[in-house]
Amino acid sequence: MTLRDLLRGLPVLAHEMPPFDPTTAPADPLALFVDWMAGAIDAGVDEPHAMTVSTVDADGAPDARVLILKDLDDAGWHFATSSASAKGHQLAANPAVALSFHWREQGRQVRVRGIASAADPAVSRADFLARPEGSRVASLAGRQSDVLADRADLDRELARIREQLAGDPDLVAGTHTVYTVAPRSVEFWQADAERRHVRLRYLRTGAAWERELLWP
C-alpha cells in the first residue's frame, strides 16, 4: 500500500461537530472568536491557543510556524517572539501577517489577516517575566534559527544561562517582543460532514466591520 492509499483511506470530518448559524453571529469578530475559543476549551481541544503564524521573507516567499496566542483585545491578537529571529526580521521588513487556528475536534478554523506591530517595551518585559523558567532560559540563550554545529553547544549555553538567571531572576531578553496583529479580515470556517461548510468573513471598513458569506 502506498502513502497515497493510506492518506486517501483516512476519515475526514467523520465526527460530530457543533452547529454554526452565521445569522446569529455578532457584529464584531473578536466577540465571535472569544465564543469559539471558549467552546474549544470546554470541548477539551488540545492546546486551542496554538496558531500558525505566517509571514513572508525578503524574496516574498511564505514562511509559517506554530506559536501560542498570548492575548486578545480591541487592538487585536497578541503573540511573542524574538525580534532577532527569522520571523522578527521578516515582520520588520513586512508587517503583513496571517494567523490560522484549527480546532480539529470541532471542525473549525479561524483565519486572521492583518498588520503586526511591536508592543511597548514594558509590555514585552512583563510578558517575558511571566513566562516559565525553561522558556526564559531558551529565549536568553538567543541565536534562534542560527545553524547549530553540535548539540553539546546548546547544552552548555543553556546551563550557563540557568546559572546567570539564578543570580538575576529579573533578567530579560532584550529582543523579546510582544506583537499585536491588527486585523483587516477574519474568517470563521465551520465544517459540515456533507461538505456544506459555513464560511463567514469579516472585513474591516474604517471603524466598522462588514460580514459576508463565502462559498465552501
mmCIF file of N, CA and C in Angstrom, residues 70 124-142 157-158 161-162 164-176:
data_model
loop_
_atom_site.group_PDB
_atom_site.id
_atom_site.type_symbol
_atom_site.label_atom_id
_atom_site.label_comp_id
_atom_site.label_asym_id
_atom_site.label_seq_id
_atom_site.Cartn_x
_atom_site.Cartn_y
_atom_site.Cartn_z
ATOM 1 N N LYS A 70 -1.177 34.891 22.992
ATOM 2 C CA LYS A 70 -0.947 35.411 24.332
ATOM 3 C C LYS A 70 -2.139 36.184 24.878
ATOM 4 N N SER A 124 6.348 43.946 26.693
ATOM 5 C CA SER A 124 7.192 42.808 26.353
ATOM 6 C C SER A 124 7.982 42.318 27.563
ATOM 7 N N ARG A 125 8.456 43.245 28.366
ATOM 8 C CA ARG A 125 9.210 42.866 29.567
ATOM 9 C C ARG A 125 8.319 42.085 30.537
ATOM 10 N N ALA A 126 7.112 42.571 30.761
ATOM 11 C CA ALA A 126 6.194 41.897 31.674
ATOM 12 C C ALA A 126 5.836 40.507 31.159
ATOM 13 N N ASP A 127 5.649 40.400 29.843
ATOM 14 C CA ASP A 127 5.339 39.097 29.256
ATOM 15 C C ASP A 127 6.491 38.126 29.446
ATOM 16 N N PHE A 128 7.711 38.615 29.271
ATOM 17 C CA PHE A 128 8.880 37.743 29.418
ATOM 18 C C PHE A 128 8.990 37.226 30.853
ATOM 19 N N LEU A 129 8.822 38.100 31.818
ATOM 20 C CA LEU A 129 8.961 37.702 33.216
ATOM 21 C C LEU A 129 7.852 36.753 33.658
ATOM 22 N N ALA A 130 6.737 36.741 32.939
ATOM 23 C CA ALA A 130 5.631 35.851 33.276
ATOM 24 C C ALA A 130 5.798 34.464 32.651
ATOM 25 N N ARG A 131 6.785 34.295 31.797
ATOM 26 C CA ARG A 131 6.991 33.013 31.122
ATOM 27 C C ARG A 131 7.619 31.994 32.074
ATOM 28 N N PRO A 132 7.412 30.697 31.835
ATOM 29 C CA PRO A 132 8.060 29.664 32.654
ATOM 30 C C PRO A 132 9.582 29.780 32.552
ATOM 31 N N GLU A 133 10.265 29.282 33.560
ATOM 32 C CA GLU A 133 11.720 29.423 33.598
ATOM 33 C C GLU A 133 12.383 28.814 32.366
ATOM 34 N N GLY A 134 11.943 27.638 31.963
ATOM 35 C CA GLY A 134 12.555 26.999 30.803
ATOM 36 C C GLY A 134 12.429 27.836 29.544
ATOM 37 N N SER A 135 11.299 28.499 29.402
ATOM 38 C CA SER A 135 11.091 29.359 28.247
ATOM 39 C C SER A 135 11.998 30.581 28.297
ATOM 40 N N ARG A 136 12.167 31.141 29.492
ATOM 41 C CA ARG A 136 13.054 32.306 29.635
ATOM 42 C C ARG A 136 14.502 31.923 29.366
ATOM 43 N N VAL A 137 14.894 30.752 29.833
ATOM 44 C CA VAL A 137 16.264 30.292 29.589
ATOM 45 C C VAL A 137 16.517 30.149 28.095
ATOM 46 N N ALA A 138 15.575 29.532 27.394
ATOM 47 C CA ALA A 138 15.745 29.336 25.958
ATOM 48 C C ALA A 138 15.805 30.672 25.221
ATOM 49 N N SER A 139 14.980 31.623 25.650
ATOM 50 C CA SER A 139 14.977 32.932 24.990
ATOM 51 C C SER A 139 16.270 33.686 25.252
ATOM 52 N N LEU A 140 16.781 33.608 26.468
ATOM 53 C CA LEU A 140 18.022 34.304 26.810
ATOM 54 C C LEU A 140 19.219 33.694 26.080
ATOM 55 N N ALA A 141 19.122 32.417 25.759
ATOM 56 C CA ALA A 141 20.207 31.788 25.005
ATOM 57 C C ALA A 141 20.301 32.378 23.605
ATOM 58 N N GLY A 142 19.137 32.841 23.084
ATOM 59 C CA GLY A 142 19.118 33.537 21.794
ATOM 60 C C GLY A 142 19.570 32.667 20.638
ATOM 61 N N GLU A 157 25.312 26.243 26.643
ATOM 62 C CA GLU A 157 24.756 27.596 26.689
ATOM 63 C C GLU A 157 23.540 27.662 27.619
ATOM 64 N N LEU A 158 22.690 26.654 27.575
ATOM 65 C CA LEU A 158 21.530 26.637 28.455
ATOM 66 C C LEU A 158 21.947 26.547 29.919
ATOM 67 N N ILE A 161 23.115 29.957 30.993
ATOM 68 C CA ILE A 161 22.008 30.881 31.188
ATOM 69 C C ILE A 161 21.254 30.570 32.480
ATOM 70 N N ARG A 162 21.066 29.292 32.786
ATOM 71 C CA ARG A 162 20.385 28.934 34.030
ATOM 72 C C ARG A 162 21.140 29.480 35.240
ATOM 73 N N GLN A 164 23.144 32.057 35.232
ATOM 74 C CA GLN A 164 23.019 33.514 35.186
ATOM 75 C C GLN A 164 21.643 33.958 35.689
ATOM 76 N N LEU A 165 20.607 33.233 35.307
ATOM 77 C CA LEU A 165 19.248 33.589 35.709
ATOM 78 C C LEU A 165 19.035 33.360 37.204
ATOM 79 N N ALA A 166 19.713 32.369 37.753
ATOM 80 C CA ALA A 166 19.608 32.117 39.194
ATOM 81 C C ALA A 166 20.135 33.301 39.992
ATOM 82 N N GLY A 167 21.158 33.951 39.476
ATOM 83 C CA GLY A 167 21.718 35.111 40.157
ATOM 84 C C GLY A 167 20.978 36.398 39.871
ATOM 85 N N ASP A 168 20.182 36.406 38.799
ATOM 86 C CA ASP A 168 19.437 37.610 38.410
ATOM 87 C C ASP A 168 18.073 37.184 37.855
ATOM 88 N N PRO A 169 17.111 36.884 38.752
ATOM 89 C CA PRO A 169 15.815 36.370 38.316
ATOM 90 C C PRO A 169 15.027 37.333 37.431
ATOM 91 N N ASP A 170 15.349 38.618 37.478
ATOM 92 C CA ASP A 170 14.625 39.605 36.681
ATOM 93 C C ASP A 170 15.304 39.895 35.337
ATOM 94 N N LEU A 171 16.244 39.049 34.970
ATOM 95 C CA LEU A 171 16.938 39.227 33.704
ATOM 96 C C LEU A 171 15.951 39.038 32.550
ATOM 97 N N VAL A 172 15.984 39.950 31.595
ATOM 98 C CA VAL A 172 15.050 39.913 30.464
ATOM 99 C C VAL A 172 15.829 39.923 29.155
ATOM 100 N N ALA A 173 15.382 39.116 28.212
ATOM 101 C CA ALA A 173 15.987 39.123 26.882
ATOM 102 C C ALA A 173 15.580 40.408 26.167
ATOM 103 N N GLY A 174 16.552 41.174 25.746
ATOM 104 C CA GLY A 174 16.266 42.462 25.128
ATOM 105 C C GLY A 174 15.506 42.368 23.829
ATOM 106 N N THR A 175 15.584 41.214 23.167
ATOM 107 C CA THR A 175 14.904 41.063 21.873
ATOM 108 C C THR A 175 13.493 40.495 22.019
ATOM 109 N N HIS A 176 13.123 40.095 23.238
ATOM 110 C CA HIS A 176 11.788 39.525 23.426
ATOM 111 C C HIS A 176 10.740 40.596 23.138
#
